[in-house]
Amino acid sequence: MKVRVHIFLKPGVLDVQGKAVEGALKGLGWAGVSNARVGKLIELDLDGVDDPAAEAKKMCETLLANTVIESYRIELA
């Protein structure tokens, strides 16, 4: 099964990359851009498990996401 994990900084955590992207886009003429946030997308195939969502959650809690400052969303495809 294909699993996608979307990871973003939690609200209130300064997103330095997002600010850089926002500034660059504004500098290139897109003046209406605001609140840019940069995240991660991790795709993996997960076979041979009964509950892929539960396994992906364990992976996020253990390694993939820093749950102190990041939130994540799991998508099964």
PDB file with SEQRES, HELIX, SHEET and CRYST1 records, atoms N, CA, C and O in Angstrom:
SEQRES   1 A   77  MET LYS VAL ARG VAL HIS ILE PHE LEU LYS PRO GLY VAL          
SEQRES   2 A   77  LEU ASP VAL GLN GLY LYS ALA VAL GLU GLY ALA LEU LYS          
SEQRES   3 A   77  GLY LEU GLY TRP ALA GLY VAL SER ASN ALA ARG VAL GLY          
SEQRES   4 A   77  LYS LEU ILE GLU LEU ASP LEU ASP GLY VAL ASP ASP PRO          
SEQRES   5 A   77  ALA ALA GLU ALA LYS LYS MET CYS GLU THR LEU LEU ALA          
SEQRES   6 A   77  ASN THR VAL ILE GLU SER TYR ARG ILE GLU LEU ALA              
HELIX    1 AA1 VAL A   16  GLY A   27  1                                  12    
HELIX    2 AA2 PRO A   52  MET A   59  1                                   8    
HELIX    3 AA3 CYS A   60  LEU A   64  3                                   5    
SHEET    1 AA1 3 LYS A  40  ASP A  45  0                                        
SHEET    2 AA1 3 LYS A   2  LEU A   9 -1                                        
SHEET    3 AA1 3 GLU A  70  LEU A  76 -1                                        
CRYST1    1.000    1.000    1.000  90.00  90.00  90.00 P 1           1          
ATOM      1  N   MET A   1       0.837  -1.179   0.000  1.00  0.00           N  
ATOM      2  CA  MET A   1       0.000   0.000   0.000  1.00  0.00           C  
ATOM      3  C   MET A   1       0.883   1.244   0.000  1.00  0.00           C  
ATOM      4  O   MET A   1       1.889   1.306   0.707  1.00  0.00           O  
ATOM      5  N   LYS A   2       0.501   2.208  -0.784  1.00  0.00           N  
ATOM      6  CA  LYS A   2       1.215   3.490  -0.851  1.00  0.00           C  
ATOM      7  C   LYS A   2       0.763   4.361   0.319  1.00  0.00           C  
ATOM      8  O   LYS A   2      -0.433   4.538   0.552  1.00  0.00           O  
ATOM      9  N   VAL A   3       1.724   4.894   1.039  1.00  0.00           N  
ATOM     10  CA  VAL A   3       1.450   5.777   2.173  1.00  0.00           C  
ATOM     11  C   VAL A   3       2.137   7.108   1.907  1.00  0.00           C  
ATOM     12  O   VAL A   3       3.305   7.151   1.519  1.00  0.00           O  
ATOM     13  N   ARG A   4       1.400   8.190   2.120  1.00  0.00           N  
ATOM     14  CA  ARG A   4       1.966   9.536   2.019  1.00  0.00           C  
ATOM     15  C   ARG A   4       1.850  10.199   3.382  1.00  0.00           C  
ATOM     16  O   ARG A   4       0.787  10.194   4.003  1.00  0.00           O  
ATOM     17  N   VAL A   5       2.955  10.769   3.835  1.00  0.00           N  
ATOM     18  CA  VAL A   5       2.975  11.486   5.107  1.00  0.00           C  
ATOM     19  C   VAL A   5       3.308  12.942   4.802  1.00  0.00           C  
ATOM     20  O   VAL A   5       4.373  13.248   4.266  1.00  0.00           O  
ATOM     21  N   HIS A   6       2.394  13.824   5.149  1.00  0.00           N  
ATOM     22  CA  HIS A   6       2.581  15.265   4.975  1.00  0.00           C  
ATOM     23  C   HIS A   6       2.989  15.841   6.319  1.00  0.00           C  
ATOM     24  O   HIS A   6       2.296  15.644   7.318  1.00  0.00           O  
ATOM     25  N   ILE A   7       4.116  16.554   6.350  1.00  0.00           N  
ATOM     26  CA  ILE A   7       4.646  17.100   7.595  1.00  0.00           C  
ATOM     27  C   ILE A   7       4.818  18.609   7.451  1.00  0.00           C  
ATOM     28  O   ILE A   7       5.411  19.089   6.484  1.00  0.00           O  
ATOM     29  N   PHE A   8       4.291  19.349   8.424  1.00  0.00           N  
ATOM     30  CA  PHE A   8       4.416  20.805   8.438  1.00  0.00           C  
ATOM     31  C   PHE A   8       4.751  21.271   9.844  1.00  0.00           C  
ATOM     32  O   PHE A   8       4.457  20.591  10.828  1.00  0.00           O  
ATOM     33  N   LEU A   9       5.371  22.442   9.921  1.00  0.00           N  
ATOM     34  CA  LEU A   9       5.594  23.055  11.228  1.00  0.00           C  
ATOM     35  C   LEU A   9       4.253  23.432  11.834  1.00  0.00           C  
ATOM     36  O   LEU A   9       3.338  23.844  11.121  1.00  0.00           O  
ATOM     37  N   LYS A  10       4.137  23.294  13.135  1.00  0.00           N  
ATOM     38  CA  LYS A  10       2.911  23.656  13.822  1.00  0.00           C  
ATOM     39  C   LYS A  10       2.691  25.168  13.740  1.00  0.00           C  
ATOM     40  O   LYS A  10       3.652  25.928  13.617  1.00  0.00           O  
ATOM     41  N   PRO A  11       1.432  25.606  13.807  1.00  0.00           N  
ATOM     42  CA  PRO A  11       1.161  27.045  13.833  1.00  0.00           C  
ATOM     43  C   PRO A  11       1.920  27.700  14.990  1.00  0.00           C  
ATOM     44  O   PRO A  11       2.002  27.142  16.084  1.00  0.00           O  
ATOM     45  N   GLY A  12       2.455  28.852  14.742  1.00  0.00           N  
ATOM     46  CA  GLY A  12       3.201  29.580  15.762  1.00  0.00           C  
ATOM     47  C   GLY A  12       4.695  29.320  15.741  1.00  0.00           C  
ATOM     48  O   GLY A  12       5.460  30.066  16.353  1.00  0.00           O  
ATOM     49  N   VAL A  13       5.128  28.266  15.039  1.00  0.00           N  
ATOM     50  CA  VAL A  13       6.554  27.973  14.905  1.00  0.00           C  
ATOM     51  C   VAL A  13       7.065  28.720  13.671  1.00  0.00           C  
ATOM     52  O   VAL A  13       6.506  28.582  12.582  1.00  0.00           O  
ATOM     53  N   LEU A  14       8.115  29.499  13.841  1.00  0.00           N  
ATOM     54  CA  LEU A  14       8.665  30.280  12.739  1.00  0.00           C  
ATOM     55  C   LEU A  14       9.151  29.366  11.625  1.00  0.00           C  
ATOM     56  O   LEU A  14       9.971  28.476  11.853  1.00  0.00           O  
ATOM     57  N   ASP A  15       8.644  29.589  10.424  1.00  0.00           N  
ATOM     58  CA  ASP A  15       9.026  28.819   9.243  1.00  0.00           C  
ATOM     59  C   ASP A  15       9.988  29.674   8.414  1.00  0.00           C  
ATOM     60  O   ASP A  15       9.563  30.469   7.575  1.00  0.00           O  
ATOM     61  N   VAL A  16      11.268  29.503   8.657  1.00  0.00           N  
ATOM     62  CA  VAL A  16      12.289  30.310   7.988  1.00  0.00           C  
ATOM     63  C   VAL A  16      12.266  30.064   6.482  1.00  0.00           C  
ATOM     64  O   VAL A  16      12.369  31.007   5.697  1.00  0.00           O  
ATOM     65  N   GLN A  17      12.133  28.812   6.080  1.00  0.00           N  
ATOM     66  CA  GLN A  17      12.077  28.514   4.642  1.00  0.00           C  
ATOM     67  C   GLN A  17      10.839  29.145   4.011  1.00  0.00           C  
ATOM     68  O   GLN A  17      10.910  29.683   2.906  1.00  0.00           O  
ATOM     69  N   GLY A  18       9.718  29.080   4.703  1.00  0.00           N  
ATOM     70  CA  GLY A  18       8.499  29.695   4.191  1.00  0.00           C  
ATOM     71  C   GLY A  18       8.663  31.197   4.004  1.00  0.00           C  
ATOM     72  O   GLY A  18       8.216  31.757   3.003  1.00  0.00           O  
ATOM     73  N   LYS A  19       9.303  31.845   4.969  1.00  0.00           N  
ATOM     74  CA  LYS A  19       9.549  33.296   4.854  1.00  0.00           C  
ATOM     75  C   LYS A  19      10.463  33.602   3.668  1.00  0.00           C  
ATOM     76  O   LYS A  19      10.256  34.589   2.961  1.00  0.00           O  
ATOM     77  N   ALA A  20      11.476  32.754   3.449  1.00  0.00           N  
ATOM     78  CA  ALA A  20      12.381  32.960   2.320  1.00  0.00           C  
ATOM     79  C   ALA A  20      11.639  32.802   0.995  1.00  0.00           C  
ATOM     80  O   ALA A  20      11.835  33.597   0.076  1.00  0.00           O  
ATOM     81  N   VAL A  21      10.798  31.791   0.895  1.00  0.00           N  
ATOM     82  CA  VAL A  21      10.009  31.587  -0.320  1.00  0.00           C  
ATOM     83  C   VAL A  21       9.063  32.757  -0.545  1.00  0.00           C  
ATOM     84  O   VAL A  21       8.937  33.259  -1.662  1.00  0.00           O  
ATOM     85  N   GLU A  22       8.407  33.182   0.511  1.00  0.00           N  
ATOM     86  CA  GLU A  22       7.491  34.313   0.413  1.00  0.00           C  
ATOM     87  C   GLU A  22       8.208  35.571  -0.069  1.00  0.00           C  
ATOM     88  O   GLU A  22       7.716  36.274  -0.952  1.00  0.00           O  
ATOM     89  N   GLY A  23       9.369  35.851   0.513  1.00  0.00           N  
ATOM     90  CA  GLY A  23      10.142  37.027   0.104  1.00  0.00           C  
ATOM     91  C   GLY A  23      10.595  36.938  -1.345  1.00  0.00           C  
ATOM     92  O   GLY A  23      10.557  37.928  -2.076  1.00  0.00           O  
ATOM     93  N   ALA A  24      11.024  35.751  -1.758  1.00  0.00           N  
ATOM     94  CA  ALA A  24      11.474  35.573  -3.139  1.00  0.00           C  
ATOM     95  C   ALA A  24      10.316  35.762  -4.121  1.00  0.00           C  
ATOM     96  O   ALA A  24      10.476  36.409  -5.156  1.00  0.00           O  
ATOM     97  N   LEU A  25       9.164  35.200  -3.800  1.00  0.00           N  
ATOM     98  CA  LEU A  25       8.010  35.353  -4.686  1.00  0.00           C  
ATOM     99  C   LEU A  25       7.573  36.814  -4.790  1.00  0.00           C  
ATOM    100  O   LEU A  25       7.234  37.299  -5.869  1.00  0.00           O  
ATOM    101  N   LYS A  26       7.587  37.501  -3.656  1.00  0.00           N  
ATOM    102  CA  LYS A  26       7.242  38.925  -3.688  1.00  0.00           C  
ATOM    103  C   LYS A  26       8.249  39.706  -4.526  1.00  0.00           C  
ATOM    104  O   LYS A  26       7.881  40.609  -5.277  1.00  0.00           O  
ATOM    105  N   GLY A  27       9.523  39.346  -4.387  1.00  0.00           N  
ATOM    106  CA  GLY A  27      10.564  40.002  -5.171  1.00  0.00           C  
ATOM    107  C   GLY A  27      10.435  39.753  -6.669  1.00  0.00           C  
ATOM    108  O   GLY A  27      10.909  40.547  -7.482  1.00  0.00           O  
ATOM    109  N   LEU A  28       9.796  38.655  -7.021  1.00  0.00           N  
ATOM    110  CA  LEU A  28       9.584  38.329  -8.436  1.00  0.00           C  
ATOM    111  C   LEU A  28       8.263  38.872  -8.974  1.00  0.00           C  
ATOM    112  O   LEU A  28       7.893  38.609 -10.119  1.00  0.00           O  
ATOM    113  N   GLY A  29       7.554  39.635  -8.133  1.00  0.00           N  
ATOM    114  CA  GLY A  29       6.363  40.310  -8.621  1.00  0.00           C  
ATOM    115  C   GLY A  29       5.033  39.784  -8.106  1.00  0.00           C  
ATOM    116  O   GLY A  29       3.992  40.353  -8.436  1.00  0.00           O  
ATOM    117  N   TRP A  30       5.024  38.722  -7.311  1.00  0.00           N  
ATOM    118  CA  TRP A  30       3.773  38.214  -6.760  1.00  0.00           C  
ATOM    119  C   TRP A  30       3.532  38.872  -5.405  1.00  0.00           C  
ATOM    120  O   TRP A  30       3.797  38.284  -4.357  1.00  0.00           O  
ATOM    121  N   ALA A  31       3.025  40.099  -5.444  1.00  0.00           N  
ATOM    122  CA  ALA A  31       2.872  40.908  -4.238  1.00  0.00           C  
ATOM    123  C   ALA A  31       1.805  40.366  -3.290  1.00  0.00           C  
ATOM    124  O   ALA A  31       1.850  40.652  -2.093  1.00  0.00           O  
ATOM    125  N   GLY A  32       0.855  39.595  -3.795  1.00  0.00           N  
ATOM    126  CA  GLY A  32      -0.240  39.112  -2.968  1.00  0.00           C  
ATOM    127  C   GLY A  32       0.072  37.859  -2.161  1.00  0.00           C  
ATOM    128  O   GLY A  32      -0.803  37.347  -1.462  1.00  0.00           O  
ATOM    129  N   VAL A  33       1.296  37.355  -2.243  1.00  0.00           N  
ATOM    130  CA  VAL A  33       1.662  36.133  -1.512  1.00  0.00           C  
ATOM    131  C   VAL A  33       1.852  36.456  -0.033  1.00  0.00           C  
ATOM    132  O   VAL A  33       2.485  37.452   0.318  1.00  0.00           O  
ATOM    133  N   SER A  34       1.297  35.604   0.828  1.00  0.00           N  
ATOM    134  CA  SER A  34       1.513  35.775   2.266  1.00  0.00           C  
ATOM    135  C   SER A  34       1.399  34.422   2.958  1.00  0.00           C  
ATOM    136  O   SER A  34       0.803  33.484   2.429  1.00  0.00           O  
ATOM    137  N   ASN A  35       1.973  34.341   4.128  1.00  0.00           N  
ATOM    138  CA  ASN A  35       1.889  33.152   4.980  1.00  0.00           C  
ATOM    139  C   ASN A  35       2.368  31.873   4.298  1.00  0.00           C  
ATOM    140  O   ASN A  35       1.752  30.821   4.467  1.00  0.00           O  
ATOM    141  N   ALA A  36       3.443  31.945   3.541  1.00  0.00           N  
ATOM    142  CA  ALA A  36       3.995  30.750   2.893  1.00  0.00           C  
ATOM    143  C   ALA A  36       4.565  29.814   3.949  1.00  0.00           C  
ATOM    144  O   ALA A  36       5.253  30.254   4.870  1.00  0.00           O  
ATOM    145  N   ARG A  37       4.281  28.533   3.815  1.00  0.00           N  
ATOM    146  CA  ARG A  37       4.789  27.505   4.722  1.00  0.00           C  
ATOM    147  C   ARG A  37       5.412  26.407   3.869  1.00  0.00           C  
ATOM    148  O   ARG A  37       4.847  26.021   2.845  1.00  0.00           O  
ATOM    149  N   VAL A  38       6.547  25.914   4.274  1.00  0.00           N  
ATOM    150  CA  VAL A  38       7.235  24.842   3.564  1.00  0.00           C  
ATOM    151  C   VAL A  38       7.151  23.586   4.431  1.00  0.00           C  
ATOM    152  O   VAL A  38       7.399  23.629   5.636  1.00  0.00           O  
ATOM    153  N   GLY A  39       6.801  22.480   3.801  1.00  0.00           N  
ATOM    154  CA  GLY A  39       6.681  21.226   4.530  1.00  0.00           C  
ATOM    155  C   GLY A  39       7.421  20.115   3.812  1.00  0.00           C  
ATOM    156  O   GLY A  39       8.200  20.352   2.889  1.00  0.00           O  
ATOM    157  N   LYS A  40       7.158  18.899   4.257  1.00  0.00           N  
ATOM    158  CA  LYS A  40       7.777  17.719   3.662  1.00  0.00           C  
ATOM    159  C   LYS A  40       6.682  16.746   3.258  1.00  0.00           C  
ATOM    160  O   LYS A  40       5.642  16.654   3.910  1.00  0.00           O  
ATOM    161  N   LEU A  41       6.928  16.025   2.180  1.00  0.00           N  
ATOM    162  CA  LEU A  41       6.069  14.935   1.766  1.00  0.00           C  
ATOM    163  C   LEU A  41       6.937  13.693   1.680  1.00  0.00           C  
ATOM    164  O   LEU A  41       7.926  13.667   0.947  1.00  0.00           O  
ATOM    165  N   ILE A  42       6.570  12.672   2.424  1.00  0.00           N  
ATOM    166  CA  ILE A  42       7.304  11.410   2.405  1.00  0.00           C  
ATOM    167  C   ILE A  42       6.358  10.353   1.858  1.00  0.00           C  
ATOM    168  O   ILE A  42       5.293  10.119   2.430  1.00  0.00           O  
ATOM    169  N   GLU A  43       6.734   9.714   0.757  1.00  0.00           N  
ATOM    170  CA  GLU A  43       5.951   8.632   0.178  1.00  0.00           C  
ATOM    171  C   GLU A  43       6.695   7.328   0.374  1.00  0.00           C  
ATOM    172  O   GLU A  43       7.912   7.261   0.197  1.00  0.00           O  
ATOM    173  N   LEU A  44       5.964   6.301   0.738  1.00  0.00           N  
ATOM    174  CA  LEU A  44       6.583   4.989   0.881  1.00  0.00           C  
ATOM    175  C   LEU A  44       5.563   3.904   0.608  1.00  0.00           C  
ATOM    176  O   LEU A  44       4.359   4.111   0.758  1.00  0.00           O  
ATOM    177  N   ASP A  45       6.053   2.752   0.210  1.00  0.00           N  
ATOM    178  CA  ASP A  45       5.222   1.567   0.060  1.00  0.00           C  
ATOM    179  C   ASP A  45       5.332   0.777   1.349  1.00  0.00           C  
ATOM    180  O   ASP A  45       6.428   0.519   1.845  1.00  0.00           O  
ATOM    181  N   LEU A  46       4.193   0.400   1.880  1.00  0.00           N  
ATOM    182  CA  LEU A  46       4.161  -0.329   3.147  1.00  0.00           C  
ATOM    183  C   LEU A  46       3.318  -1.580   2.942  1.00  0.00           C  
ATOM    184  O   LEU A  46       2.092  -1.509   2.864  1.00  0.00           O  
ATOM    185  N   ASP A  47       3.981  -2.716   2.857  1.00  0.00           N  
ATOM    186  CA  ASP A  47       3.303  -3.978   2.592  1.00  0.00           C  
ATOM    187  C   ASP A  47       3.461  -4.930   3.774  1.00  0.00           C  
ATOM    188  O   ASP A  47       4.396  -4.804   4.565  1.00  0.00           O  
ATOM    189  N   GLY A  48       2.557  -5.863   3.882  1.00  0.00           N  
ATOM    190  CA  GLY A  48       2.664  -6.910   4.889  1.00  0.00           C  
ATOM    191  C   GLY A  48       2.277  -6.504   6.292  1.00  0.00           C  
ATOM    192  O   GLY A  48       2.679  -7.157   7.255  1.00  0.00           O  
ATOM    193  N   VAL A  49       1.507  -5.442   6.431  1.00  0.00           N  
ATOM    194  CA  VAL A  49       1.038  -5.031   7.757  1.00  0.00           C  
ATOM    195  C   VAL A  49      -0.490  -4.979   7.757  1.00  0.00           C  
ATOM    196  O   VAL A  49      -1.106  -4.699   6.728  1.00  0.00           O  
ATOM    197  N   ASP A  50      -1.092  -5.246   8.904  1.00  0.00           N  
ATOM    198  CA  ASP A  50      -2.553  -5.251   9.007  1.00  0.00           C  
ATOM    199  C   ASP A  50      -3.153  -3.852   8.964  1.00  0.00           C  
ATOM    200  O   ASP A  50      -4.216  -3.644   8.380  1.00  0.00           O  
ATOM    201  N   ASP A  51      -2.475  -2.902   9.580  1.00  0.00           N  
ATOM    202  CA  ASP A  51      -3.001  -1.536   9.681  1.00  0.00           C  
ATOM    203  C   ASP A  51      -1.927  -0.535   9.246  1.00  0.00           C  
ATOM    204  O   ASP A  51      -1.166  -0.043  10.079  1.00  0.00           O  
ATOM    205  N   PRO A  52      -1.862  -0.231   7.942  1.00  0.00           N  
ATOM    206  CA  PRO A  52      -0.822   0.675   7.443  1.00  0.00           C  
ATOM    207  C   PRO A  52      -0.854   2.057   8.095  1.00  0.00           C  
ATOM    208  O   PRO A  52       0.196   2.656   8.326  1.00  0.00           O  
ATOM    209  N   ALA A  53      -2.047   2.565   8.392  1.00  0.00           N  
ATOM    210  CA  ALA A  53      -2.139   3.898   9.011  1.00  0.00           C  
ATOM    211  C   ALA A  53      -1.512   3.895  10.401  1.00  0.00           C  
ATOM    212  O   ALA A  53      -0.818   4.841  10.772  1.00  0.00           O  
ATOM    213  N   ALA A  54      -1.754   2.837  11.167  1.00  0.00           N  
ATOM    214  CA  ALA A  54      -1.175   2.739  12.510  1.00  0.00           C  
ATOM    215  C   ALA A  54       0.345   2.611  12.433  1.00  0.00           C  
ATOM    216  O   ALA A  54       1.064   3.209  13.234  1.00  0.00           O  
ATOM    217  N   GLU A  55       0.829   1.836  11.473  1.00  0.00           N  
ATOM    218  CA  GLU A  55       2.280   1.694  11.311  1.00  0.00           C  
ATOM    219  C   GLU A  55       2.908   3.020  10.905  1.00  0.00           C  
ATOM    220  O   GLU A  55       3.966   3.386  11.416  1.00  0.00           O  
ATOM    221  N   ALA A  56       2.264   3.744   9.990  1.00  0.00           N  
ATOM    222  CA  ALA A  56       2.778   5.049   9.571  1.00  0.00           C  
ATOM    223  C   ALA A  56       2.792   6.022  10.739  1.00  0.00           C  
ATOM    224  O   ALA A  56       3.719   6.821  10.869  1.00  0.00           O  
ATOM    225  N   LYS A  57       1.770   5.962  11.592  1.00  0.00           N  
ATOM    226  CA  LYS A  57       1.725   6.826  12.784  1.00  0.00           C  
ATOM    227  C   LYS A  57       2.915   6.524  13.696  1.00  0.00           C  
ATOM    228  O   LYS A  57       3.562   7.442  14.200  1.00  0.00           O  
ATOM    229  N   LYS A  58       3.202   5.237  13.907  1.00  0.00           N  
ATOM    230  CA  LYS A  58       4.359   4.861  14.722  1.00  0.00           C  
ATOM    231  C   LYS A  58       5.646   5.402  14.115  1.00  0.00           C  
ATOM    232  O   LYS A  58       6.526   5.877  14.834  1.00  0.00           O  
ATOM    233  N   MET A  59       5.756   5.330  12.785  1.00  0.00           N  
ATOM    234  CA  MET A  59       6.946   5.854  12.098  1.00  0.00           C  
ATOM    235  C   MET A  59       7.082   7.354  12.320  1.00  0.00           C  
ATOM    236  O   MET A  59       8.181   7.853  12.559  1.00  0.00           O  
ATOM    237  N   CYS A  60       5.962   8.073  12.242  1.00  0.00           N  
ATOM    238  CA  CYS A  60       5.988   9.522  12.447  1.00  0.00           C  
ATOM    239  C   CYS A  60       6.401   9.868  13.869  1.00  0.00           C  
ATOM    240  O   CYS A  60       7.235  10.746  14.091  1.00  0.00           O  
ATOM    241  N   GLU A  61       5.814   9.175  14.821  1.00  0.00           N  
ATOM    242  CA  GLU A  61       6.098   9.450  16.225  1.00  0.00           C  
ATOM    243  C   GLU A  61       7.536   9.080  16.602  1.00  0.00           C  
ATOM    244  O   GLU A  61       8.110   9.666  17.520  1.00  0.00           O  
ATOM    245  N   THR A  62       8.112   8.110  15.894  1.00  0.00           N  
ATOM    246  CA  THR A  62       9.450   7.624  16.215  1.00  0.00           C  
ATOM    247  C   THR A  62      10.547   8.372  15.460  1.00  0.00           C  
ATOM    248  O   THR A  62      11.592   8.680  16.033  1.00  0.00           O  
ATOM    249  N   LEU A  63      10.316   8.669  14.169  1.00  0.00           N  
ATOM    250  CA  LEU A  63      11.405   9.188  13.338  1.00  0.00           C  
ATOM    251  C   LEU A  63      11.016  10.317  12.390  1.00  0.00           C  
ATOM    252  O   LEU A  63      11.722  11.323  12.315  1.00  0.00           O  
ATOM    253  N   LEU A  64       9.927  10.172  11.679  1.00  0.00           N  
ATOM    254  CA  LEU A  64       9.660  11.059  10.546  1.00  0.00           C  
ATOM    255  C   LEU A  64       9.325  12.493  10.922  1.00  0.00           C  
ATOM    256  O   LEU A  64       9.688  13.418  10.195  1.00  0.00           O  
ATOM    257  N   ALA A  65       8.643  12.696  12.038  1.00  0.00           N  
ATOM    258  CA  ALA A  65       8.233  14.046  12.432  1.00  0.00           C  
ATOM    259  C   ALA A  65       8.773  14.376  13.821  1.00  0.00           C  
ATOM    260  O   ALA A  65       8.816  13.521  14.706  1.00  0.00           O  
ATOM    261  N   ASN A  66       9.180  15.620  13.994  1.00  0.00           N  
ATOM    262  CA  ASN A  66       9.528  16.120  15.326  1.00  0.00           C  
ATOM    263  C   ASN A  66       8.235  16.665  15.912  1.00  0.00           C  
ATOM    264  O   ASN A  66       7.870  17.815  15.665  1.00  0.00           O  
ATOM    265  N   THR A  67       7.546  15.843  16.684  1.00  0.00           N  
ATOM    266  CA  THR A  67       6.205  16.184  17.134  1.00  0.00           C  
ATOM    267  C   THR A  67       6.146  17.355  18.112  1.00  0.00           C  
ATOM    268  O   THR A  67       5.058  17.823  18.450  1.00  0.00           O  
ATOM    269  N   VAL A  68       7.285  17.824  18.563  1.00  0.00           N  
ATOM    270  CA  VAL A  68       7.301  19.017  19.408  1.00  0.00           C  
ATOM    271  C   VAL A  68       6.968  20.249  18.567  1.00  0.00           C  
ATOM    272  O   VAL A  68       6.250  21.139  19.024  1.00  0.00           O  
ATOM    273  N   ILE A  69       7.486  20.300  17.342  1.00  0.00           N  
ATOM    274  CA  ILE A  69       7.291  21.483  16.503  1.00  0.00           C  
ATOM    275  C   ILE A  69       6.583  21.187  15.185  1.00  0.00           C  
ATOM    276  O   ILE A  69       6.252  22.115  14.447  1.00  0.00           O  
ATOM    277  N   GLU A  70       6.344  19.905  14.873  1.00  0.00           N  
ATOM    278  CA  GLU A  70       5.725  19.555  13.597  1.00  0.00           C  
ATOM    279  C   GLU A  70       4.445  18.753  13.810  1.00  0.00           C  
ATOM    280  O   GLU A  70       4.303  18.001  14.774  1.00  0.00           O  
ATOM    281  N   SER A  71       3.529  18.943  12.879  1.00  0.00           N  
ATOM    282  CA  SER A  71       2.341  18.096  12.837  1.00  0.00           C  
ATOM    283  C   SER A  71       2.411  17.287  11.544  1.00  0.00           C  
ATOM    284  O   SER A  71       3.163  17.623  10.629  1.00  0.00           O  
ATOM    285  N   TYR A  72       1.625  16.225  11.483  1.00  0.00           N  
ATOM    286  CA  TYR A  72       1.658  15.390  10.292  1.00  0.00           C  
ATOM    287  C   TYR A  72       0.248  14.892   9.969  1.00  0.00           C  
ATOM    288  O   TYR A  72      -0.648  14.863  10.813  1.00  0.00           O  
ATOM    289  N   ARG A  73       0.102  14.504   8.703  1.00  0.00           N  
ATOM    290  CA  ARG A  73      -1.150  13.930   8.227  1.00  0.00           C  
ATOM    291  C   ARG A  73      -0.793  12.726   7.376  1.00  0.00           C  
ATOM    292  O   ARG A  73       0.075  12.815   6.507  1.00  0.00           O  
ATOM    293  N   ILE A  74      -1.448  11.612   7.616  1.00  0.00           N  
ATOM    294  CA  ILE A  74      -1.186  10.379   6.895  1.00  0.00           C  
ATOM    295  C   ILE A  74      -2.276  10.164   5.866  1.00  0.00           C  
ATOM    296  O   ILE A  74      -3.462  10.306   6.165  1.00  0.00           O  
ATOM    297  N   GLU A  75      -1.873   9.821   4.658  1.00  0.00           N  
ATOM    298  CA  GLU A  75      -2.800   9.569   3.559  1.00  0.00           C  
ATOM    299  C   GLU A  75      -2.485   8.191   2.978  1.00  0.00           C  
ATOM    300  O   GLU A  75      -1.344   7.918   2.608  1.00  0.00           O  
ATOM    301  N   LEU A  76      -3.475   7.341   2.901  1.00  0.00           N  
ATOM    302  CA  LEU A  76      -3.308   6.032   2.281  1.00  0.00           C  
ATOM    303  C   LEU A  76      -3.802   6.104   0.852  1.00  0.00           C  
ATOM    304  O   LEU A  76      -4.887   6.621   0.584  1.00  0.00           O  
ATOM    305  N   ALA A  77      -3.002   5.584  -0.063  1.00  0.00           N  
ATOM    306  CA  ALA A  77      -3.386   5.665  -1.482  1.00  0.00           C  
ATOM    307  C   ALA A  77      -3.466   4.290  -2.095  1.00  0.00           C  
ATOM    308  O   ALA A  77      -3.775   4.160  -3.280  1.00  0.00           O  
TER     309      ALA A  77                                                      
END                                                                             
